[in-house]
Amino acid sequence: MLKGSIPVEKRRCWEHDFAVKPATRVVPPNEGTISGHLGSPDGKAFTVHPWVQIVSVDSELFTSAYVDAKGNFEAKGVKPGRYVVGLGIRAGTGYFSNVPTPVLLPGVGTKEQATIIDLRPREKRTNIDFQLPIEDVLKPARQASTNR
């Protein structure tokens, strides 16, 4: 068995088996998953797909998850911590301010009423389900007026 460097020479081939020593301990990622269902106000499939926001209560961490036509969402790679899940919330300091009508788990409008999700390392939280209130059905936008 060769040790050290292998010389490179013209018109000469070398065959060498390399062994890879496995790691003594494999550490799985610390991140977890938050998934659930967002019910549409009229019970019909979403035609305009909202995004659910997942915002840390204790830090600046923030992520979002696409809501499919059936109302299902899943956010993978979420760091352990305490989170509020909802629509219409902003990340950062004061993220609950200046938002006209946030809807937070379990379907409430204020941070104080919201359920806090405590996500542990490598945890998969499912059944984070809530309903949009009927008054949040999307209404057609006003037609813009022009001076033409």
Coordinates of N, CA, C and O in Angstrom, one line a residue:
M1 N 0.8 -1.2 0.0 CA 0.0 0.0 0.0 C 0.9 1.2 0.0 O 1.8 1.3 0.7
L2 N 0.5 2.2 -0.9 CA 1.3 3.4 -0.9 C 0.9 4.4 0.2 O -0.2 4.4 0.6
K3 N 1.9 5.1 0.7 CA 1.6 6.1 1.7 C 2.2 7.4 1.2 O 3.2 7.4 0.5
G4 N 1.6 8.5 1.6 CA 2.2 9.8 1.2 C 1.7 10.2 -0.1 O 0.6 9.9 -0.5
S5 N 2.5 10.8 -0.9 CA 2.1 11.3 -2.2 C 2.3 10.2 -3.3 O 3.1 9.3 -3.2
I6 N 1.5 10.4 -4.4 CA 1.6 9.4 -5.5 C 2.3 10.2 -6.6 O 1.8 11.3 -7.0
P7 N 3.4 9.7 -7.2 CA 4.1 10.4 -8.2 C 3.3 10.4 -9.5 O 2.6 9.4 -9.8
V8 N 3.3 11.5 -10.3 CA 2.7 11.6 -11.6 C 3.8 11.5 -12.7 O 4.7 12.3 -12.7
E9 N 3.7 10.5 -13.5 CA 4.7 10.3 -14.6 C 4.0 10.1 -15.9 O 2.9 9.6 -15.9
K10 N 4.7 10.5 -17.0 CA 4.1 10.4 -18.3 C 4.0 8.9 -18.6 O 4.9 8.1 -18.3
R11 N 2.9 8.5 -19.2 CA 2.7 7.1 -19.7 C 2.8 6.1 -18.6 O 3.2 5.0 -18.9
R12 N 2.4 6.5 -17.4 CA 2.4 5.5 -16.3 C 1.1 5.7 -15.5 O 0.8 6.8 -15.2
C13 N 0.4 4.6 -15.2 CA -0.8 4.7 -14.4 C -0.6 4.1 -13.0 O 0.2 3.2 -12.9
W14 N -1.3 4.7 -12.1 CA -1.3 4.2 -10.8 C -2.7 3.8 -10.4 O -3.7 4.5 -10.7
E15 N -2.8 2.8 -9.6 CA -4.1 2.4 -9.0 C -3.9 2.4 -7.5 O -3.0 1.9 -7.0
H16 N -4.9 3.1 -6.9 CA -4.8 3.2 -5.4 C -6.2 3.3 -4.8 O -7.1 3.9 -5.3
D17 N -6.3 2.5 -3.8 CA -7.6 2.5 -3.0 C -7.5 3.5 -1.9 O -6.5 3.5 -1.1
F18 N -8.5 4.4 -1.8 CA -8.6 5.4 -0.8 C -9.6 5.0 0.2 O -10.7 4.6 -0.2
A19 N -9.3 5.0 1.5 CA -10.3 4.7 2.5 C -10.7 6.0 3.2 O -9.9 6.9 3.4
V20 N -12.0 6.1 3.4 CA -12.6 7.3 4.1 C -13.0 6.8 5.5 O -13.8 5.9 5.6
K21 N -12.5 7.5 6.5 CA -12.8 7.1 7.8 C -14.1 7.8 8.2 O -14.3 9.0 8.1
P22 N -15.2 7.0 8.6 CA -16.5 7.6 8.9 C -16.4 8.5 10.2 O -15.5 8.3 11.0
A23 N -17.2 9.5 10.2 CA -17.3 10.4 11.4 C -17.7 9.5 12.6 O -18.4 8.6 12.5
T24 N -17.2 9.9 13.7 CA -17.5 9.1 14.9 C -18.9 9.4 15.4 O -19.5 8.5 16.0
R25 N -19.4 10.6 15.0 CA -20.8 10.9 15.4 C -21.4 11.8 14.4 O -20.9 12.8 14.0
V26 N -22.6 11.4 13.9 CA -23.3 12.2 12.9 C -24.3 13.0 13.7 O -25.2 12.5 14.4
V27 N -24.3 14.3 13.5 CA -25.2 15.2 14.2 C -26.3 15.7 13.2 O -26.0 16.3 12.2
P28 N -27.5 15.3 13.5 CA -28.6 15.7 12.6 C -28.9 17.2 12.7 O -28.5 17.8 13.7
P29 N -29.5 17.8 11.7 CA -29.8 19.2 11.8 C -30.7 19.5 12.9 O -31.5 18.7 13.3
N30 N -30.6 20.7 13.5 CA -31.4 21.1 14.6 C -32.8 21.6 14.2 O -33.6 21.7 15.1
E31 N -33.0 21.9 13.0 CA -34.2 22.5 12.5 C -35.4 21.6 12.6 O -35.2 20.4 12.5
G32 N -36.6 22.2 12.7 CA -37.8 21.4 12.8 C -38.8 21.9 11.6 O -38.4 22.6 10.7
T33 N -40.0 21.4 11.7 CA -41.0 21.6 10.7 C -42.3 22.1 11.4 O -42.7 21.6 12.5
I34 N -43.0 23.1 10.8 CA -44.3 23.5 11.3 C -45.2 23.4 10.1 O -45.0 23.9 9.0
S35 N -46.3 22.6 10.3 CA -47.3 22.4 9.2 C -48.7 22.4 9.7 O -48.9 22.2 10.9
G36 N -49.6 22.7 8.8 CA -51.0 22.8 9.2 C -51.9 23.1 8.1 O -51.6 22.9 6.9
H37 N -53.1 23.6 8.4 CA -54.1 23.9 7.5 C -54.8 25.2 7.8 O -55.1 25.5 8.9
L38 N -54.9 26.0 6.7 CA -55.6 27.3 6.8 C -56.9 27.2 6.1 O -57.0 26.9 4.9
G39 N -58.0 27.3 6.9 CA -59.3 27.2 6.3 C -59.8 28.5 5.6 O -59.6 29.6 6.2
S40 N -60.3 28.4 4.4 CA -60.8 29.5 3.7 C -62.2 29.9 4.4 O -62.9 29.1 4.9
P41 N -62.5 31.2 4.4 CA -63.7 31.7 5.0 C -65.0 31.1 4.5 O -65.9 30.9 5.2
D42 N -65.0 30.9 3.1 CA -66.2 30.3 2.5 C -66.2 28.8 2.3 O -67.1 28.3 1.7
G43 N -65.1 28.2 2.8 CA -65.0 26.7 2.7 C -64.6 26.2 1.3 O -64.5 25.0 1.1
K44 N -64.4 27.1 0.4 CA -63.9 26.8 -1.0 C -62.4 26.8 -1.1 O -61.7 27.3 -0.2
A45 N -61.9 26.2 -2.1 CA -60.5 26.1 -2.4 C -60.0 27.6 -2.6 O -60.7 28.4 -3.1
F46 N -58.7 27.8 -2.2 CA -58.1 29.1 -2.4 C -57.8 29.3 -3.9 O -57.3 28.4 -4.5
T47 N -58.2 30.4 -4.5 CA -57.8 30.7 -5.8 C -56.7 31.8 -5.8 O -55.9 31.8 -6.7
V48 N -56.6 32.6 -4.8 CA -55.4 33.4 -4.5 C -54.8 32.8 -3.3 O -55.4 32.7 -2.3
H49 N -53.6 32.3 -3.5 CA -52.9 31.5 -2.5 C -52.1 32.4 -1.5 O -51.2 33.1 -1.9
P50 N -52.6 32.4 -0.2 CA -51.8 33.2 0.8 C -50.6 32.6 1.2 O -50.3 31.4 0.9
W51 N -49.7 33.3 1.9 CA -48.5 32.7 2.6 C -48.7 32.9 4.1 O -49.1 34.0 4.5
V52 N -48.5 31.8 4.8 CA -48.5 31.9 6.3 C -47.2 32.3 6.8 O -46.1 31.9 6.3
Q53 N -47.2 33.3 7.7 CA -45.9 33.8 8.3 C -45.7 33.0 9.6 O -46.7 32.8 10.4
I54 N -44.5 32.7 9.9 CA -44.1 32.1 11.1 C -43.0 33.0 11.7 O -41.9 33.1 11.2
V55 N -43.3 33.7 12.8 CA -42.5 34.8 13.3 C -42.1 34.4 14.8 O -42.9 34.1 15.6
S56 N -40.8 34.6 15.1 CA -40.3 34.3 16.4 C -40.8 35.4 17.4 O -40.9 36.6 17.1
V57 N -41.1 34.9 18.6 CA -41.6 35.8 19.6 C -40.4 36.4 20.3 O -40.4 37.6 20.8
D58 N -39.2 35.7 20.3 CA -38.0 36.1 21.1 C -36.9 36.7 20.3 O -35.9 37.2 20.9
S59 N -37.0 36.6 18.9 CA -35.8 37.1 18.1 C -36.3 37.6 16.8 O -37.5 37.8 16.6
E60 N -35.4 37.9 15.9 CA -35.8 38.4 14.6 C -36.0 37.3 13.5 O -36.2 37.6 12.4
L61 N -36.1 36.0 14.0 CA -36.3 34.9 13.1 C -37.7 35.0 12.4 O -38.7 35.3 13.1
F62 N -37.8 34.7 11.1 CA -39.0 34.9 10.4 C -38.9 33.9 9.2 O -37.9 33.8 8.5
T63 N -40.0 33.2 8.9 CA -40.1 32.5 7.7 C -41.6 32.5 7.2 O -42.4 33.0 7.9
S64 N -41.8 32.0 6.0 CA -43.2 31.9 5.6 C -43.4 30.6 4.8 O -42.4 30.0 4.4
A65 N -44.6 30.2 4.6 CA -44.9 29.0 3.9 C -46.1 29.2 3.0 O -47.1 29.8 3.4
Y66 N -46.0 28.7 1.8 CA -47.0 28.8 0.8 C -48.2 27.9 1.2 O -48.1 26.8 1.7
V67 N -49.4 28.5 1.0 CA -50.7 27.8 1.3 C -51.2 27.3 -0.1 O -51.5 28.1 -1.0
D68 N -51.4 25.9 -0.2 CA -51.9 25.4 -1.5 C -53.4 25.6 -1.6 O -54.1 26.1 -0.7
A69 N -54.0 25.2 -2.7 CA -55.4 25.4 -2.9 C -56.3 24.7 -1.9 O -57.4 25.2 -1.6
K70 N -55.8 23.7 -1.3 CA -56.6 23.0 -0.2 C -56.4 23.6 1.2 O -57.0 23.2 2.1
G71 N -55.5 24.6 1.3 CA -55.2 25.2 2.5 C -54.1 24.7 3.3 O -53.8 25.1 4.5
N72 N -53.4 23.7 2.8 CA -52.2 23.1 3.5 C -51.0 23.9 3.4 O -50.7 24.5 2.3
F73 N -50.2 24.0 4.5 CA -48.9 24.6 4.4 C -47.9 23.8 5.2 O -48.2 23.1 6.1
E74 N -46.6 24.0 4.9 CA -45.5 23.4 5.6 C -44.2 24.2 5.5 O -43.8 24.6 4.4
A75 N -43.6 24.5 6.6 CA -42.4 25.2 6.7 C -41.3 24.3 7.3 O -41.5 23.9 8.4
K76 N -40.3 24.0 6.4 CA -39.2 23.1 6.9 C -38.0 24.0 7.2 O -37.9 25.1 6.8
G77 N -37.1 23.5 8.0 CA -35.9 24.2 8.4 C -36.1 25.3 9.3 O -35.3 26.3 9.3
V78 N -37.1 25.2 10.2 CA -37.4 26.2 11.2 C -36.5 26.0 12.4 O -36.5 24.9 13.0
K79 N -35.8 27.0 12.8 CA -34.9 26.9 14.0 C -35.7 26.7 15.3 O -36.8 27.2 15.4
P80 N -35.2 26.0 16.3 CA -36.0 25.9 17.5 C -36.3 27.2 18.1 O -35.5 28.2 18.0
G81 N -37.4 27.4 18.8 CA -37.8 28.6 19.4 C -39.3 28.7 19.6 O -40.0 27.8 19.3
R82 N -39.7 29.9 20.0 CA -41.1 30.2 20.2 C -41.6 31.0 19.1 O -41.1 32.1 18.8
Y83 N -42.8 30.6 18.4 CA -43.3 31.3 17.2 C -44.8 31.6 17.3 O -45.5 30.8 18.0
V84 N -45.1 32.6 16.6 CA -46.5 32.9 16.3 C -46.8 32.6 14.9 O -45.9 33.0 14.0
V85 N -47.9 32.0 14.5 CA -48.2 31.6 13.2 C -49.4 32.4 12.7 O -50.4 32.5 13.5
G86 N -49.4 32.9 11.5 CA -50.6 33.7 11.1 C -50.4 34.3 9.7 O -49.5 34.0 9.0
L87 N -51.3 35.2 9.4 CA -51.3 36.0 8.1 C -51.3 37.4 8.5 O -51.9 37.8 9.5
G88 N -50.5 38.2 7.7 CA -50.5 39.6 7.9 C -49.6 40.1 9.1 O -49.8 41.2 9.6
I89 N -48.6 39.3 9.5 CA -47.7 39.8 10.5 C -46.4 40.0 9.9 O -46.0 39.5 8.8
R90 N -45.6 41.0 10.5 CA -44.3 41.3 9.9 C -43.2 40.9 10.8 O -43.4 40.9 12.0
A91 N -42.1 40.6 10.3 CA -40.9 40.3 11.1 C -40.2 41.5 11.6 O -40.4 42.6 11.1
G92 N -39.5 41.4 12.7 CA -38.7 42.5 13.3 C -39.4 43.1 14.5 O -40.5 42.7 14.9
T93 N -38.7 44.0 15.0 CA -39.3 44.7 16.2 C -40.6 45.4 15.9 O -40.7 46.1 14.9
G94 N -41.5 45.2 16.7 CA -42.8 45.8 16.5 C -43.6 45.2 15.3 O -44.4 45.8 14.7
Y95 N -43.3 43.9 15.0 CA -43.9 43.3 13.8 C -45.4 43.1 13.9 O -46.1 42.8 12.9
F96 N -46.0 43.4 15.1 CA -47.5 43.3 15.2 C -48.1 44.7 15.0 O -49.3 44.8 14.9
S97 N -47.3 45.7 14.8 CA -47.9 47.0 14.6 C -48.0 47.3 13.1 O -47.4 46.7 12.3
N98 N -48.8 48.3 12.8 CA -49.0 48.8 11.4 C -49.5 47.7 10.5 O -49.3 47.8 9.3
V99 N -50.2 46.7 11.0 CA -50.8 45.6 10.1 C -52.3 45.8 10.3 O -52.8 45.6 11.4
P100 N -53.0 46.0 9.2 CA -54.4 46.3 9.4 C -55.2 45.2 10.1 O -55.9 45.5 11.0
T101 N -55.2 44.0 9.6 CA -56.0 42.9 10.1 C -55.2 41.6 10.2 O -55.4 40.7 9.3
P102 N -54.3 41.4 11.1 CA -53.6 40.1 11.1 C -54.5 39.1 11.6 O -55.5 39.3 12.3
V103 N -54.3 37.8 11.2 CA -55.1 36.7 11.7 C -54.0 35.7 12.2 O -53.2 35.2 11.5
L104 N -54.1 35.4 13.5 CA -53.1 34.6 14.2 C -53.7 33.3 14.7 O -54.9 33.3 15.0
L105 N -52.9 32.3 14.8 CA -53.4 31.0 15.3 C -53.9 31.3 16.7 O -53.2 31.9 17.5
P106 N -55.1 30.9 17.1 CA -56.0 30.0 16.5 C -57.1 30.7 15.7 O -58.3 30.2 15.7
G107 N -56.9 31.9 15.1 CA -57.9 32.6 14.3 C -58.2 33.9 15.0 O -59.3 34.4 14.9
V108 N -57.3 34.4 15.8 CA -57.5 35.7 16.6 C -56.8 36.8 15.9 O -56.0 36.6 15.0
G109 N -57.0 38.0 16.5 CA -56.4 39.2 15.8 C -55.3 39.9 16.6 O -54.7 40.8 16.1
T110 N -54.9 39.4 17.8 CA -53.9 40.1 18.5 C -52.8 39.1 19.0 O -53.1 37.9 19.3
K111 N -51.6 39.6 19.2 CA -50.5 38.8 19.7 C -50.9 38.2 21.1 O -50.5 37.1 21.4
E112 N -51.6 39.0 21.9 CA -51.9 38.5 23.3 C -52.8 37.3 23.3 O -52.8 36.5 24.2
Q113 N -53.7 37.2 22.2 CA -54.6 36.1 22.1 C -54.0 34.9 21.4 O -54.6 33.8 21.4
A114 N -52.9 35.1 20.7 CA -52.4 34.1 19.8 C -51.8 32.9 20.6 O -51.3 33.1 21.7
T115 N -51.8 31.8 20.0 CA -51.2 30.6 20.5 C -49.7 30.6 20.1 O -49.4 30.8 19.0
I116 N -48.8 30.4 21.1 CA -47.4 30.4 20.8 C -47.0 28.9 20.6 O -47.3 28.1 21.4
I117 N -46.3 28.7 19.5 CA -45.8 27.4 19.2 C -44.4 27.3 19.7 O -43.5 28.1 19.3
D118 N -44.1 26.3 20.6 CA -42.8 26.1 21.1 C -42.1 25.0 20.4 O -42.5 23.8 20.6
L119 N -41.2 25.3 19.4 CA -40.6 24.3 18.6 C -39.3 23.8 19.2 O -38.4 24.6 19.3
R120 N -39.2 22.6 19.5 CA -37.9 22.0 20.0 C -37.0 21.5 18.8 O -37.5 21.4 17.7
P121 N -35.7 21.3 19.1 CA -34.8 20.8 18.0 C -35.4 19.5 17.4 O -35.8 18.6 18.1
R122 N -35.4 19.5 16.0 CA -35.8 18.4 15.2 C -37.2 18.0 15.4 O -37.6 16.9 15.0
E123 N -38.0 18.8 15.9 CA -39.4 18.5 16.2 C -40.3 18.8 14.9 O -40.0 19.8 14.2
K124 N -41.3 18.0 14.7 CA -42.2 18.2 13.6 C -43.6 18.5 14.2 O -44.2 17.6 14.7
R125 N -44.0 19.8 14.1 CA -45.3 20.2 14.7 C -46.3 20.2 13.5 O -46.1 20.9 12.5
T126 N -47.3 19.4 13.7 CA -48.4 19.3 12.7 C -49.7 19.8 13.3 O -49.8 20.1 14.5
N127 N -50.7 19.8 12.5 CA -52.1 20.2 12.9 C -52.1 21.6 13.5 O -52.8 21.9 14.4
I128 N -51.3 22.5 12.9 CA -51.3 23.9 13.3 C -52.4 24.5 12.4 O -52.1 25.1 11.3
D129 N -53.6 24.3 12.8 CA -54.8 24.6 11.9 C -55.5 25.8 12.4 O -55.7 25.9 13.6
F130 N -55.9 26.7 11.5 CA -56.8 27.8 11.9 C -57.6 28.3 10.7 O -57.4 27.9 9.6
Q131 N -58.6 29.1 11.0 CA -59.6 29.4 10.0 C -59.6 31.0 9.8 O -59.5 31.7 10.7
L132 N -59.6 31.4 8.5 CA -59.8 32.8 8.2 C -61.2 33.2 8.6 O -62.2 32.5 8.2
P133 N -61.4 34.3 9.3 CA -62.8 34.8 9.5 C -63.5 35.2 8.2 O -62.9 35.6 7.3
I134 N -64.8 35.1 8.2 CA -65.6 35.4 7.1 C -65.4 36.8 6.6 O -65.4 37.1 5.4
E135 N -65.1 37.8 7.5 CA -64.9 39.2 7.0 C -63.6 39.3 6.2 O -63.3 40.4 5.7
D136 N -62.7 38.3 6.2 CA -61.4 38.4 5.5 C -61.5 37.8 4.1 O -60.5 37.6 3.5
V137 N -62.7 37.6 3.6 CA -62.8 37.1 2.2 C -62.3 38.2 1.3 O -62.6 39.4 1.5
L138 N -61.4 37.9 0.3 CA -60.9 38.9 -0.5 C -62.0 39.6 -1.4 O -62.8 38.9 -2.0
K139 N -62.0 40.9 -1.4 CA -62.9 41.6 -2.2 C -62.2 42.2 -3.4 O -61.0 42.4 -3.4
P140 N -62.9 42.4 -4.5 CA -62.3 42.9 -5.7 C -61.7 44.3 -5.4 O -62.2 45.1 -4.6
A141 N -60.5 44.5 -6.0 CA -59.9 45.8 -5.8 C -60.7 46.9 -6.5 O -61.3 46.7 -7.5
R142 N -60.6 48.1 -6.0 CA -61.3 49.3 -6.6 C -60.7 49.5 -8.0 O -59.5 49.4 -8.1
Q143 N -61.5 49.9 -8.9 CA -60.9 50.3 -10.2 C -60.3 51.6 -10.0 O -60.8 52.6 -9.5
A144 N -59.0 51.7 -10.5 CA -58.3 53.0 -10.4 C -58.9 54.1 -11.3 O -59.3 53.8 -12.5
S145 N -59.0 55.3 -10.8 CA -59.6 56.3 -11.6 C -58.4 57.0 -12.4 O -57.3 57.1 -11.9
T146 N -58.8 57.6 -13.5 CA -57.7 58.3 -14.3 C -58.3 59.7 -14.6 O -59.5 59.9 -14.6
N147 N -57.4 60.5 -15.0 CA -57.7 61.9 -15.4 C -57.6 62.0 -16.9 O -57.4 63.1 -17.4
R148 N -57.7 61.0 -17.6 CA -57.6 61.1 -19.1 C -58.9 61.5 -19.7 O -59.9 61.2 -19.4

